[in-house]
Amino acid sequence: MTTTADGSRQASQHNPLDDARSQLAEAAQILGFEPGLIDMLAVPRREVTVSIPLRRDDGTIEVLTGHRVQHNLSRGPAKGGLRFSPDVDLDEVRALAMWMTWKCALLDVPYGGAKGGITIDPRLYSRAELERVTRRYTSEIMPLIGPAKDIPAPDIGTDEEVMAWMMDTFSVAAGHTVLGVVTGKPASLGGSAGRPSATSRGVVHVSLAALRHVGLDPAACTAAVQGFGKVGRGAARFLAEAGVRVLAVSDQYGGVAHEDGLDVAALEAHVDETGSVVGFAGGHPVDGEDILTADVDLLVPAAVEGVLHAGNAGLVRARVVVEGANGPTTQEADAVLAERGVTVVPDILANAGGVVVSYFEWVQANQAYWWSQEEVEERLAQRMTSAWTDVMNEAAERGVTLRTAATCLAVRRVAEAHRLRGLYP
């Protein structure tokens, strides 16, 4: 398997849907599910692929491709992010939608799982072009989305402004403002306090718990963070605030490290000024892929899926891996890490803070009553801690890894909703 500078996957070499289905199959076998139920859980409930004609700023026309997949609706309306990435394909979106189903069930959020994506490199388009892409995509999937049907949120390559464009496009068609159609919006348009940092905070809550679980004092620990976007950047900041020394970070352009720990606040200022961690004066340059095998206690892969694979899992030196990204560890890497005694906190638990506070935002929008930052963060911490305890207990009871335990818990909850609702003729 080959990787890019930041360790990202090559779609031709790794299909995340294979990993998602393998995880489901393992959990279903442990739970003793019948084949028909497994088949229902393995296949998306609904999916759509749309063409997105775009008039570029120079007047030329380009046609892009977008997807929206609703994996499961048994526990409530679908929920899942929208990503803009050149690597987006339908199987990736299917896998991410399935993981969202398990994530929502694991955190006991009353949603099913969905995901959306457009095959586009947002760095190559102006903001005006991205707005036109977003609005056309929204209009194409409009029959599928809504506060009681499917609620998109930001993901890789998208942000709160993209969510504002989606909300506005949907609202114009509806003839009135519909704040609950998306989450991750700007605060001035019904966004929740604490939503931008929620995924990062959730990652750090379980990172600190996992370090303590393996007998380490977080204040004496070191960490490396692969990916310095919405999740990795906040995770590095909150880890540093908790006393963890962040020795190395990377983004899509390269990496930077310092043996005594990076000044994360200064690094953030550098990234704001230059757009990359590369060239930061407070550290020395390292290859982006080397971040994954850094000599640290904690590794947080927070970029894209498939970065830990059979080719590098044996070189990982961290005691604990906390998956800030969705699906960063392949099935083969999982087996290698488990054999070596590395504790892996799975994505459906580790990065669930975003969907938890998205749920809070949706609740607030439906009530037209907003909570304080303190209330949001307190409720987020409670949800993450409760889910961590549930997964730990399940893992101990069954004698399985944290990933298998988390998947078993989530799949069982979704399957129970399936059974209680029955099968429509």
Tab-separated table of C-alpha atoms in Angstrom, residues 60-215:
chain	number	residue	atom	x	y	z
A	60	THR	CA	-16.312	27.102	-18.258
A	61	ILE	CA	-18.610	24.248	-17.215
A	62	GLU	CA	-17.436	21.286	-15.162
A	63	VAL	CA	-19.547	18.347	-13.964
A	64	LEU	CA	-18.780	16.897	-10.541
A	65	THR	CA	-20.200	13.817	-8.802
A	66	GLY	CA	-21.810	13.728	-5.380
A	67	HIS	CA	-23.241	10.995	-3.152
A	68	ARG	CA	-25.532	10.706	-0.149
A	69	VAL	CA	-25.947	7.360	1.613
A	70	GLN	CA	-28.409	6.608	4.409
A	71	HIS	CA	-27.237	3.388	5.995
A	72	ASN	CA	-29.876	2.834	8.669
A	73	LEU	CA	-32.966	4.652	9.964
A	74	SER	CA	-34.169	2.254	12.662
A	75	ARG	CA	-33.222	4.452	15.647
A	76	GLY	CA	-34.172	7.812	14.163
A	77	PRO	CA	-33.419	10.210	11.297
A	78	ALA	CA	-30.150	9.781	9.446
A	79	LYS	CA	-27.120	11.791	10.597
A	80	GLY	CA	-23.747	12.225	8.983
A	81	GLY	CA	-21.217	14.636	7.552
A	82	LEU	CA	-20.569	15.980	4.075
A	83	ARG	CA	-16.993	15.832	2.825
A	84	PHE	CA	-15.302	17.522	-0.131
A	85	SER	CA	-12.331	15.427	-1.196
A	86	PRO	CA	-10.773	14.157	-4.422
A	87	ASP	CA	-10.760	10.652	-2.852
A	88	VAL	CA	-14.539	10.474	-2.384
A	89	ASP	CA	-16.190	7.457	-3.974
A	90	LEU	CA	-19.419	5.591	-3.293
A	91	ASP	CA	-17.852	2.741	-1.312
A	92	GLU	CA	-16.088	5.212	0.972
A	93	VAL	CA	-19.382	7.007	1.630
A	94	ARG	CA	-21.130	3.672	2.282
A	95	ALA	CA	-18.485	2.726	4.856
A	96	LEU	CA	-18.636	6.099	6.584
A	97	ALA	CA	-22.442	5.927	6.733
A	98	MET	CA	-22.269	2.485	8.362
A	99	TRP	CA	-19.755	3.723	10.941
A	100	MET	CA	-22.079	6.645	11.673
A	101	THR	CA	-24.897	4.208	12.434
A	102	TRP	CA	-22.739	2.425	15.013
A	103	LYS	CA	-21.394	5.704	16.397
A	104	CYS	CA	-24.861	7.116	17.033
A	105	ALA	CA	-26.027	3.880	18.651
A	106	LEU	CA	-22.916	3.596	20.807
A	107	LEU	CA	-23.356	7.112	22.185
A	108	ASP	CA	-27.112	6.512	22.545
A	109	VAL	CA	-27.988	9.345	20.178
A	110	PRO	CA	-31.411	8.799	18.512
A	111	TYR	CA	-30.152	8.823	14.935
A	112	GLY	CA	-29.318	6.432	12.162
A	113	GLY	CA	-26.171	6.775	10.104
A	114	ALA	CA	-25.628	8.665	6.857
A	115	LYS	CA	-22.794	10.281	4.941
A	116	GLY	CA	-22.330	12.516	1.935
A	117	GLY	CA	-19.444	13.402	-0.305
A	118	ILE	CA	-18.479	15.268	-3.438
A	119	THR	CA	-15.447	14.246	-5.469
A	120	ILE	CA	-13.666	17.600	-5.478
A	121	ASP	CA	-10.422	19.074	-4.206
A	122	PRO	CA	-11.664	22.258	-2.488
A	123	ARG	CA	-8.181	23.783	-2.569
A	124	LEU	CA	-8.508	24.169	-6.339
A	125	TYR	CA	-11.787	26.125	-6.263
A	126	SER	CA	-12.766	29.614	-5.160
A	127	ARG	CA	-15.231	30.136	-2.306
A	128	ALA	CA	-17.799	31.342	-4.842
A	129	GLU	CA	-17.363	28.107	-6.820
A	130	LEU	CA	-17.672	26.002	-3.663
A	131	GLU	CA	-20.858	27.833	-2.753
A	132	ARG	CA	-22.349	27.024	-6.165
A	133	VAL	CA	-21.314	23.379	-5.803
A	134	THR	CA	-22.835	23.174	-2.326
A	135	ARG	CA	-26.123	24.755	-3.336
A	136	ARG	CA	-26.535	22.571	-6.424
A	137	TYR	CA	-25.680	19.417	-4.455
A	138	THR	CA	-28.189	20.417	-1.767
A	139	SER	CA	-30.921	20.987	-4.323
A	140	GLU	CA	-30.244	17.550	-5.863
A	141	ILE	CA	-30.475	15.654	-2.544
A	142	MET	CA	-33.227	17.849	-1.084
A	143	PRO	CA	-35.924	15.139	-1.199
A	144	LEU	CA	-33.793	13.030	1.148
A	145	ILE	CA	-32.800	15.567	3.808
A	146	GLY	CA	-34.642	17.480	6.520
A	147	PRO	CA	-34.751	17.825	10.330
A	148	ALA	CA	-36.814	14.635	10.651
A	149	LYS	CA	-35.191	12.752	7.753
A	150	ASP	CA	-31.439	13.319	7.346
A	151	ILE	CA	-29.292	16.012	8.949
A	152	PRO	CA	-25.881	16.712	7.305
A	153	ALA	CA	-22.892	18.190	9.146
A	154	PRO	CA	-19.341	19.301	8.261
A	155	ASP	CA	-16.617	16.783	7.516
A	156	ILE	CA	-13.296	16.845	5.643
A	157	GLY	CA	-13.099	19.847	3.307
A	158	THR	CA	-16.305	21.476	4.573
A	159	ASP	CA	-17.010	23.929	7.377
A	160	GLU	CA	-19.736	25.939	9.082
A	161	GLU	CA	-20.074	28.262	6.085
A	162	VAL	CA	-20.830	25.282	3.838
A	163	MET	CA	-23.508	24.246	6.342
A	164	ALA	CA	-24.969	27.777	6.219
A	165	TRP	CA	-25.214	27.496	2.408
A	166	MET	CA	-26.960	24.131	2.724
A	167	MET	CA	-29.378	25.438	5.338
A	168	ASP	CA	-30.175	28.510	3.245
A	169	THR	CA	-30.723	26.511	0.048
A	170	PHE	CA	-33.100	24.128	1.831
A	171	SER	CA	-34.886	27.001	3.590
A	172	VAL	CA	-35.425	28.997	0.387
A	173	ALA	CA	-37.084	25.959	-1.203
A	174	ALA	CA	-39.212	25.387	1.910
A	175	GLY	CA	-40.275	29.018	2.058
A	176	HIS	CA	-39.178	29.465	5.672
A	177	THR	CA	-36.010	29.132	7.742
A	178	VAL	CA	-35.285	25.533	8.753
A	179	LEU	CA	-32.436	25.699	11.270
A	180	GLY	CA	-32.507	21.978	12.075
A	181	VAL	CA	-31.762	20.706	8.562
A	182	VAL	CA	-27.998	20.737	9.209
A	183	THR	CA	-25.698	20.987	12.227
A	184	GLY	CA	-22.278	22.540	12.563
A	185	LYS	CA	-23.681	25.925	11.507
A	186	PRO	CA	-22.329	29.329	12.579
A	187	ALA	CA	-23.531	30.335	16.041
A	188	SER	CA	-25.375	33.307	14.552
A	189	LEU	CA	-27.476	30.899	12.457
A	190	GLY	CA	-28.494	28.484	15.178
A	191	GLY	CA	-25.201	26.702	15.722
A	192	SER	CA	-24.378	25.308	19.141
A	193	ALA	CA	-21.748	26.599	21.512
A	194	GLY	CA	-18.954	24.059	21.631
A	195	ARG	CA	-19.744	22.414	18.280
A	196	PRO	CA	-16.531	23.420	16.422
A	197	SER	CA	-14.331	21.829	19.078
A	198	ALA	CA	-16.615	18.941	20.032
A	199	THR	CA	-14.902	16.142	18.107
A	200	SER	CA	-11.480	17.210	19.372
A	201	ARG	CA	-12.694	17.442	22.964
A	202	GLY	CA	-14.246	13.997	22.710
A	203	VAL	CA	-10.983	12.575	21.374
A	204	VAL	CA	-9.109	14.023	24.325
A	205	HIS	CA	-11.653	12.821	26.898
A	206	VAL	CA	-11.148	9.212	25.796
A	207	SER	CA	-7.394	9.674	25.201
A	208	LEU	CA	-6.854	10.661	28.826
A	209	ALA	CA	-9.076	7.796	29.993
A	210	ALA	CA	-7.185	5.311	27.803
A	211	LEU	CA	-3.783	6.481	29.047
A	212	ARG	CA	-4.928	6.039	32.624
A	213	HIS	CA	-6.358	2.620	31.728
A	214	VAL	CA	-2.927	1.371	30.632
A	215	GLY	CA	-1.348	2.734	33.802
